[in-house]
Short mmCIF file of C-alpha atoms and ligand atoms in Angstrom, two decimals:
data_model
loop_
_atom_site.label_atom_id
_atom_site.label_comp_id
_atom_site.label_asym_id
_atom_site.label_seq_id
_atom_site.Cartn_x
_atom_site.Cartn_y
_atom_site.Cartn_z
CA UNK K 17 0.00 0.00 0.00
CA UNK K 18 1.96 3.79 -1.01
CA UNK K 19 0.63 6.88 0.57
CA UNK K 20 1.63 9.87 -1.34
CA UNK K 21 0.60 12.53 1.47
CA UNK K 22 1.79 13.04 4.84
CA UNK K 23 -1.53 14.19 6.99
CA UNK K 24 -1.85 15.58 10.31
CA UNK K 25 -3.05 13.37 12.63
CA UNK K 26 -4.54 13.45 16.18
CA UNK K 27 -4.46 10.37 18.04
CA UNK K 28 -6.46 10.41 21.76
CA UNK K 29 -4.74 8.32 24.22
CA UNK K 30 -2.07 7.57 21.95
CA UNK K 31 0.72 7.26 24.75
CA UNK K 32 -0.11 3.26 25.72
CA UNK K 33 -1.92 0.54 24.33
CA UNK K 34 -3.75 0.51 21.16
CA UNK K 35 -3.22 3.93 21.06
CA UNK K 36 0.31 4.01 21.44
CA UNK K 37 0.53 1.34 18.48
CA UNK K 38 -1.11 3.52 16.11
CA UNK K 39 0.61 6.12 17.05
CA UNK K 40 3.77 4.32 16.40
CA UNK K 41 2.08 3.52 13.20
CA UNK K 42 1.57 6.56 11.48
CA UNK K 43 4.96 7.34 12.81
CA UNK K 44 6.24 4.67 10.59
CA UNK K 45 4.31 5.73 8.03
CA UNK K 46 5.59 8.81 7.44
CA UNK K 47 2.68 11.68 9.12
CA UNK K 48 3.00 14.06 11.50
CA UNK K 49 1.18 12.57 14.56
CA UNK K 50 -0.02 14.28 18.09
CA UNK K 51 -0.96 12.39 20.18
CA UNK K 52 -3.56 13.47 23.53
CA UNK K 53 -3.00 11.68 26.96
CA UNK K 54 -3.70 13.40 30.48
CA UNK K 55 -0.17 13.66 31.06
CA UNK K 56 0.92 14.63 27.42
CA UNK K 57 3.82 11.80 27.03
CA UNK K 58 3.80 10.28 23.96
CA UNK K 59 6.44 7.40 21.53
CA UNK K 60 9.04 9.08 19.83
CA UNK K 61 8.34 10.64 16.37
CA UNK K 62 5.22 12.00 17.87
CA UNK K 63 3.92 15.39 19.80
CA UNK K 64 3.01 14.81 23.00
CA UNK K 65 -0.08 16.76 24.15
CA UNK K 66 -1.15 17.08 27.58
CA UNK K 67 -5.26 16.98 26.81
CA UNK K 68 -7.96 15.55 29.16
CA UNK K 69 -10.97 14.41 26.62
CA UNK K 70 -12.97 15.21 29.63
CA UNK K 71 -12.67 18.90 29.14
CA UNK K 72 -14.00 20.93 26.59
CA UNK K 73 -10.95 23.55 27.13
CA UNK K 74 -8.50 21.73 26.90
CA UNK K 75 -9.57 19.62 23.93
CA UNK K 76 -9.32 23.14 21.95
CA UNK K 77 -5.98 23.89 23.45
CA UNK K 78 -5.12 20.57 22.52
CA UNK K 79 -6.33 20.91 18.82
CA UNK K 80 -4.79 24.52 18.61
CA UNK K 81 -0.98 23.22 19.75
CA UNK K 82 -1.50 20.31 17.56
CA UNK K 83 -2.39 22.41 14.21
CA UNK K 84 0.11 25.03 14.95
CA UNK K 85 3.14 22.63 14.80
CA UNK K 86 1.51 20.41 11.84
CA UNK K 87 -1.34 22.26 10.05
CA UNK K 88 -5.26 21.54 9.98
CA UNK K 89 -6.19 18.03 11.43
CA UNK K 90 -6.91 15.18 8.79
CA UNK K 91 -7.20 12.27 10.47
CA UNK K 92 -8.57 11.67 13.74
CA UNK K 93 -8.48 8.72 16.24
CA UNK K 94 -10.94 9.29 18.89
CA UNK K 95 -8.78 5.85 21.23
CA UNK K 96 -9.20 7.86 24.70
CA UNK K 97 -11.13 4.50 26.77
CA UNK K 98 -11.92 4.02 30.46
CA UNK K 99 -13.95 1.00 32.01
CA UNK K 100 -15.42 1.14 35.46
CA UNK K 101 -17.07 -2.40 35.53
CA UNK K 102 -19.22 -3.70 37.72
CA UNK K 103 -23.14 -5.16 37.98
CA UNK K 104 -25.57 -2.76 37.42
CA UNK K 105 -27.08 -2.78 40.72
CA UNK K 106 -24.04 -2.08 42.09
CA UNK K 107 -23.56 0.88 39.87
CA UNK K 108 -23.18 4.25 40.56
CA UNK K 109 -24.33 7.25 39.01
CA UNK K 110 -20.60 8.43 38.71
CA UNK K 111 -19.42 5.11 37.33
CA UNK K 112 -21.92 5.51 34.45
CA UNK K 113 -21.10 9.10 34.14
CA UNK K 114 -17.31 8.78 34.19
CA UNK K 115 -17.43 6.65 31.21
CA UNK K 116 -19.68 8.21 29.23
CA UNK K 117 -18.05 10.95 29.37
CA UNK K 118 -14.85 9.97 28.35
CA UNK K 119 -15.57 7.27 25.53
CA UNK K 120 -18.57 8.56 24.37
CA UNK K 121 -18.81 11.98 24.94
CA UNK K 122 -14.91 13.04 24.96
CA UNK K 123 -15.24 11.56 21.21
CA UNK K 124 -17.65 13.99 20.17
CA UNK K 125 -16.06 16.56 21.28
CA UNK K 126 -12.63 15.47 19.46
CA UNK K 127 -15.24 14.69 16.20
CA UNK K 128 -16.44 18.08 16.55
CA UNK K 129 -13.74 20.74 16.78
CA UNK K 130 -11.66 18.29 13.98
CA UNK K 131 -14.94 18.14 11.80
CA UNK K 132 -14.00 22.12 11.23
CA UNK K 133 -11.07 21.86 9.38
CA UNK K 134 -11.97 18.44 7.59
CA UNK K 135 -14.85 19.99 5.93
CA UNK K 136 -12.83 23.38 5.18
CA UNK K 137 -10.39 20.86 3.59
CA UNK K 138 -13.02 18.73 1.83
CA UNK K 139 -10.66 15.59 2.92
CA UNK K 140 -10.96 13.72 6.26
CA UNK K 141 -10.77 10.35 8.06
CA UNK K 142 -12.42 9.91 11.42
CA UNK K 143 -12.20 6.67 13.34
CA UNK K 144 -13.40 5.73 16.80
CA UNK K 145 -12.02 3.06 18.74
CA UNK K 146 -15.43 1.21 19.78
CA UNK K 147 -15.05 -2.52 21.62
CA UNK K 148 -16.80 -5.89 20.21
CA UNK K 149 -18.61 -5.40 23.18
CA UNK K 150 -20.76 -2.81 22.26
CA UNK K 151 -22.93 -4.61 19.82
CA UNK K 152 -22.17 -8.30 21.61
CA UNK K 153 -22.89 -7.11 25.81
CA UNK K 154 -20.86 -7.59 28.58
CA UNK K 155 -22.21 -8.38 32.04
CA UNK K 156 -20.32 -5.82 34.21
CA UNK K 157 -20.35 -3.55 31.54
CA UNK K 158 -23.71 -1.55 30.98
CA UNK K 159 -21.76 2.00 31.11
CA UNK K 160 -19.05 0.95 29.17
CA UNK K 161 -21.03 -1.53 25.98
CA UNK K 162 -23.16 1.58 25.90
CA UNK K 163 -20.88 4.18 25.53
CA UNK K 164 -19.19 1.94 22.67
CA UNK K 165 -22.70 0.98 21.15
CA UNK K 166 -23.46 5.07 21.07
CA UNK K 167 -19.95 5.45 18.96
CA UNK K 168 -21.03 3.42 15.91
CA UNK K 169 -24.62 6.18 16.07
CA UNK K 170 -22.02 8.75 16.11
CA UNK K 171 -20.07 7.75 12.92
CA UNK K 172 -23.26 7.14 11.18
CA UNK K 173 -24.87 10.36 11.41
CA UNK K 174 -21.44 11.75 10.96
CA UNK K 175 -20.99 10.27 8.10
CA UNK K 176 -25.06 10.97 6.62
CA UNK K 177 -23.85 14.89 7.79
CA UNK K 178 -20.77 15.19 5.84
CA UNK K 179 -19.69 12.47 4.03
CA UNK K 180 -19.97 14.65 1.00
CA UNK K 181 -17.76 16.65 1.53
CA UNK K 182 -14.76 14.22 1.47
CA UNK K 183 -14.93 12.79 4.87
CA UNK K 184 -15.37 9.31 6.28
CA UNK K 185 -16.10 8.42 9.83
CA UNK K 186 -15.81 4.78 11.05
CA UNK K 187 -15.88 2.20 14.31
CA UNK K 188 -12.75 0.16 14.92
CA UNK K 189 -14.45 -2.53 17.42
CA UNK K 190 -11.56 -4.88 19.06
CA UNK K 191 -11.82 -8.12 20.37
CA UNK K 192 -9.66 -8.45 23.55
CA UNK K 193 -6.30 -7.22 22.85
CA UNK K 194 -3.46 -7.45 25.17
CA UNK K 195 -2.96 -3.73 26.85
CA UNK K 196 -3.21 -2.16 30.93
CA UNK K 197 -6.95 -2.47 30.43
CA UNK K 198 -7.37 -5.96 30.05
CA UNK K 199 -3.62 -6.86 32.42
CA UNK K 200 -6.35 -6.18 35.20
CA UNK K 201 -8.47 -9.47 34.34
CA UNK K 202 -8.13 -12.88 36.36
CA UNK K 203 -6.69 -15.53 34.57
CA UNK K 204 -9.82 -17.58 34.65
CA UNK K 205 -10.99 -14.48 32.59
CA UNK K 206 -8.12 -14.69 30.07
CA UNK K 207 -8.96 -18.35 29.56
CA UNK K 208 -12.64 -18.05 28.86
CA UNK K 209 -11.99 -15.06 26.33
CA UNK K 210 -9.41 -17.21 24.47
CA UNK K 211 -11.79 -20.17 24.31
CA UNK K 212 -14.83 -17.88 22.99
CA UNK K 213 -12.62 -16.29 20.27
CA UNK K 214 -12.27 -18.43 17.39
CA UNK K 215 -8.57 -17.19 16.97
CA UNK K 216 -8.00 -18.93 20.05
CA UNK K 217 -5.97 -15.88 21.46
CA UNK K 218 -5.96 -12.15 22.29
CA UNK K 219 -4.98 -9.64 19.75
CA UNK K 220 -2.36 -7.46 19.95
CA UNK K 221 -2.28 -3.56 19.66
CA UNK K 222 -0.39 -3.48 16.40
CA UNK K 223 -3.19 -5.47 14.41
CA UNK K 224 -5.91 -3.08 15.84
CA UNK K 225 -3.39 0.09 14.54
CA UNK K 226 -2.82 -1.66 11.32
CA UNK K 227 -7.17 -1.99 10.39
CA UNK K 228 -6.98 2.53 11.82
CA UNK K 229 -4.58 2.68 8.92
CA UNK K 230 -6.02 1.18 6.62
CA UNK K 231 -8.97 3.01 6.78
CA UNK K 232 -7.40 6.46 7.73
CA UNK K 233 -5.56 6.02 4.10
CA UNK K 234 -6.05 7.52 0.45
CA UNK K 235 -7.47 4.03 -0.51
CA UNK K 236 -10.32 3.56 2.31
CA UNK K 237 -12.26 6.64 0.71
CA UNK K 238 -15.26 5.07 -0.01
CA UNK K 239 -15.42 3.04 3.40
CA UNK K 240 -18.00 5.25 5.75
CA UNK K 241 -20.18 4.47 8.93
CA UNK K 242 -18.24 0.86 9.05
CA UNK K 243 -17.87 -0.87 12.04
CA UNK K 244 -14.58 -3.36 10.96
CA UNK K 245 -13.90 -5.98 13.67
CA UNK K 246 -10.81 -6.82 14.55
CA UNK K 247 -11.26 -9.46 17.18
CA UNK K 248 -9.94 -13.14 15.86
CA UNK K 249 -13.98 -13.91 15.03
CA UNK K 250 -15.70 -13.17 18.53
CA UNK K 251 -18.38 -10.94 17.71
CA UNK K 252 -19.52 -12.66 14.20
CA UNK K 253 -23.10 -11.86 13.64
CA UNK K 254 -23.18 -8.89 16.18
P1 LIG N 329 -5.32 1.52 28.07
O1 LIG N 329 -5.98 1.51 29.39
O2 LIG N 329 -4.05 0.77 27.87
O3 LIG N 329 -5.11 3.01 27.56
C1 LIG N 329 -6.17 3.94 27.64
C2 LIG N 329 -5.72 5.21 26.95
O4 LIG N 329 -6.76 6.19 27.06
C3 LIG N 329 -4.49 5.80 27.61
O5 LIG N 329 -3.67 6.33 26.61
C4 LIG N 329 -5.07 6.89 28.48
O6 LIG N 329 -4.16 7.92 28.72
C5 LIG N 329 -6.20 7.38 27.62
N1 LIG N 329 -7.20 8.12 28.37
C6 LIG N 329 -8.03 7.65 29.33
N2 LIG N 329 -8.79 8.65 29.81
C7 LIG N 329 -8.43 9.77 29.14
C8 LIG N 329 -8.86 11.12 29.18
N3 LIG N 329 -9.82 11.52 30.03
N4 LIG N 329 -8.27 12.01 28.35
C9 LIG N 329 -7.30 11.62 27.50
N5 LIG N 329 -6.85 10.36 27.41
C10 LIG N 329 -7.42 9.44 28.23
O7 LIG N 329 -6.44 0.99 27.08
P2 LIG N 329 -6.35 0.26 25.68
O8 LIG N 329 -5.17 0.68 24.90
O9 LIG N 329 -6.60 -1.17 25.92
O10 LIG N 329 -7.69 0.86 25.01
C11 LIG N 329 -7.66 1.85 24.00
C12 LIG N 329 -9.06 1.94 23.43
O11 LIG N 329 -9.43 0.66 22.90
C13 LIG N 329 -10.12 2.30 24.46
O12 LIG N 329 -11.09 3.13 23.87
C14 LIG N 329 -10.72 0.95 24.81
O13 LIG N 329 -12.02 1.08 25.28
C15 LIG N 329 -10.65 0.25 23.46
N6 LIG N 329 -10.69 -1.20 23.53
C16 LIG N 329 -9.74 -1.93 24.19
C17 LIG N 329 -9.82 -3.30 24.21
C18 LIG N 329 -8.81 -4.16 24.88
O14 LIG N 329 -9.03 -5.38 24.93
N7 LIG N 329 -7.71 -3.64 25.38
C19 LIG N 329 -10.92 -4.01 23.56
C20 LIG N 329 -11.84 -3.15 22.87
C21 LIG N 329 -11.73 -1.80 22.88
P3 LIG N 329 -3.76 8.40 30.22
O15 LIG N 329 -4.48 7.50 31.19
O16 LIG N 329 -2.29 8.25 30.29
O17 LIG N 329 -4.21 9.80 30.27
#
């Protein structure tokens, strides 16, 4: 695959896990990458920026700094994830909140102030790290399935808003991929996952970074409101 142009690209919670991978990826390939965490560090090749999703104020900071050293966003990964599981009964108003606001709601604010310049550019690629789980269910994970299920409405209508003028927006939705966010599960958890997932194994970060690319890229124009697994077969049918 040859990409002639080197974009600027935001990545949210690009300094570990999946994020860090694609990162690392569009490193590789050649674009100028920022990446957002809370404490701004990020893999080398890229700008760190220190940007809490959770706040509107500092997401435009964060977009300013980031288009002053590399010019008008073009591709966005809205990756920034939290969990907070536990059984609904048990749940809080702040656990449900807390989540929301980060997956769901942090990503529309990232989709919204980089929506500006896409449209203004007539080119974009917007991609939004979702979770098999959001269309399959998780017990222990009303606040967090939801705020995933809610991302696939938001590239949809994104996509039915502006998709005309040059801009795609689209779901990754991972399987379970080793990262910090899934170290925290028992063993006993680990094993059941593997044996539900046809692949018979977790994924790793680089294969979820290597689906963002594809789709972030010249070629994946005409790919819009997708939700691409990438999850070694677990979610089939959902
Ligand atoms: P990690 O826990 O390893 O990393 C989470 C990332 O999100 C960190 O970079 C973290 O940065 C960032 N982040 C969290 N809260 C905020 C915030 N308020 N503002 C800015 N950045 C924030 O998770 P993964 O790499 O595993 O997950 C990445 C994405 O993939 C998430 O959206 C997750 O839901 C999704 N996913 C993961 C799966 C898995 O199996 N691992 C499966 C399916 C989906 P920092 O805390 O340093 O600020």
């Amino acid at each position: 695959m040859t990409e002639t142009a080197s974009r600027s690209v935001i990545v949210t919670g690009g300094n570990r896990g999946i994020g860090r991978a694609i990162v690392e990826r569009f490193v590789a390939d050649g674009h100028k990458v920022a990446s957002f965490s809370r404490a701004g560090d990020a893999p080398d090749g890229a700008l760190g920026i220190a940007c809490d999703v959770g706040d509107p104020a500092a997401v435009d900071a964060g977009f300013a700094a980031a288009e002053a050293a590399h010019g008008p966003v073009e591709v966005l990964v809205a990756n920034a994830g939290v969990t907070k599981d536990t059984l609904i009964l048990r749940m809080s108003e702040e656990d449900w909140a807390g989540v929301l606001d980060v997956n769901l709601t942090g990503s529309f604010r990232v989709a919204k102030r980089a929506a500006r310049s896409m449209i203004r550019g007539r080119w974009g690629r917007i991609v939004f790290t979702g979770s098999v789980v959001g269309l399959y269910g998780s017990p222990g994970q009303v606040n967090y399935s939801s705020s995933k299920a809610a991302l696939v409405g938001l590239a949809r209508s994104l996509t039915r808003e502006i998709g005309g003028r040059g801009v795609t927006a689209n779901v990754v939705a991972p399987g379970f991929i080793e990262t910090d966010m899934t170290a925290v599960l028992s063993e006993e958890l680990v094993a059941k996952y593997k044996a539900t997932t046809p692949a018979g194994r977790l994924g790793q970060p680089e294969e979820v970074a290597a689906a963002i690319a594809f789709l972030a890229s010249e070629q994946a124009g005409f790919i819009s409101g997708a939700v691409i697994p990438v999850d070694g077969g677990l979610g089939m049918g959902h």
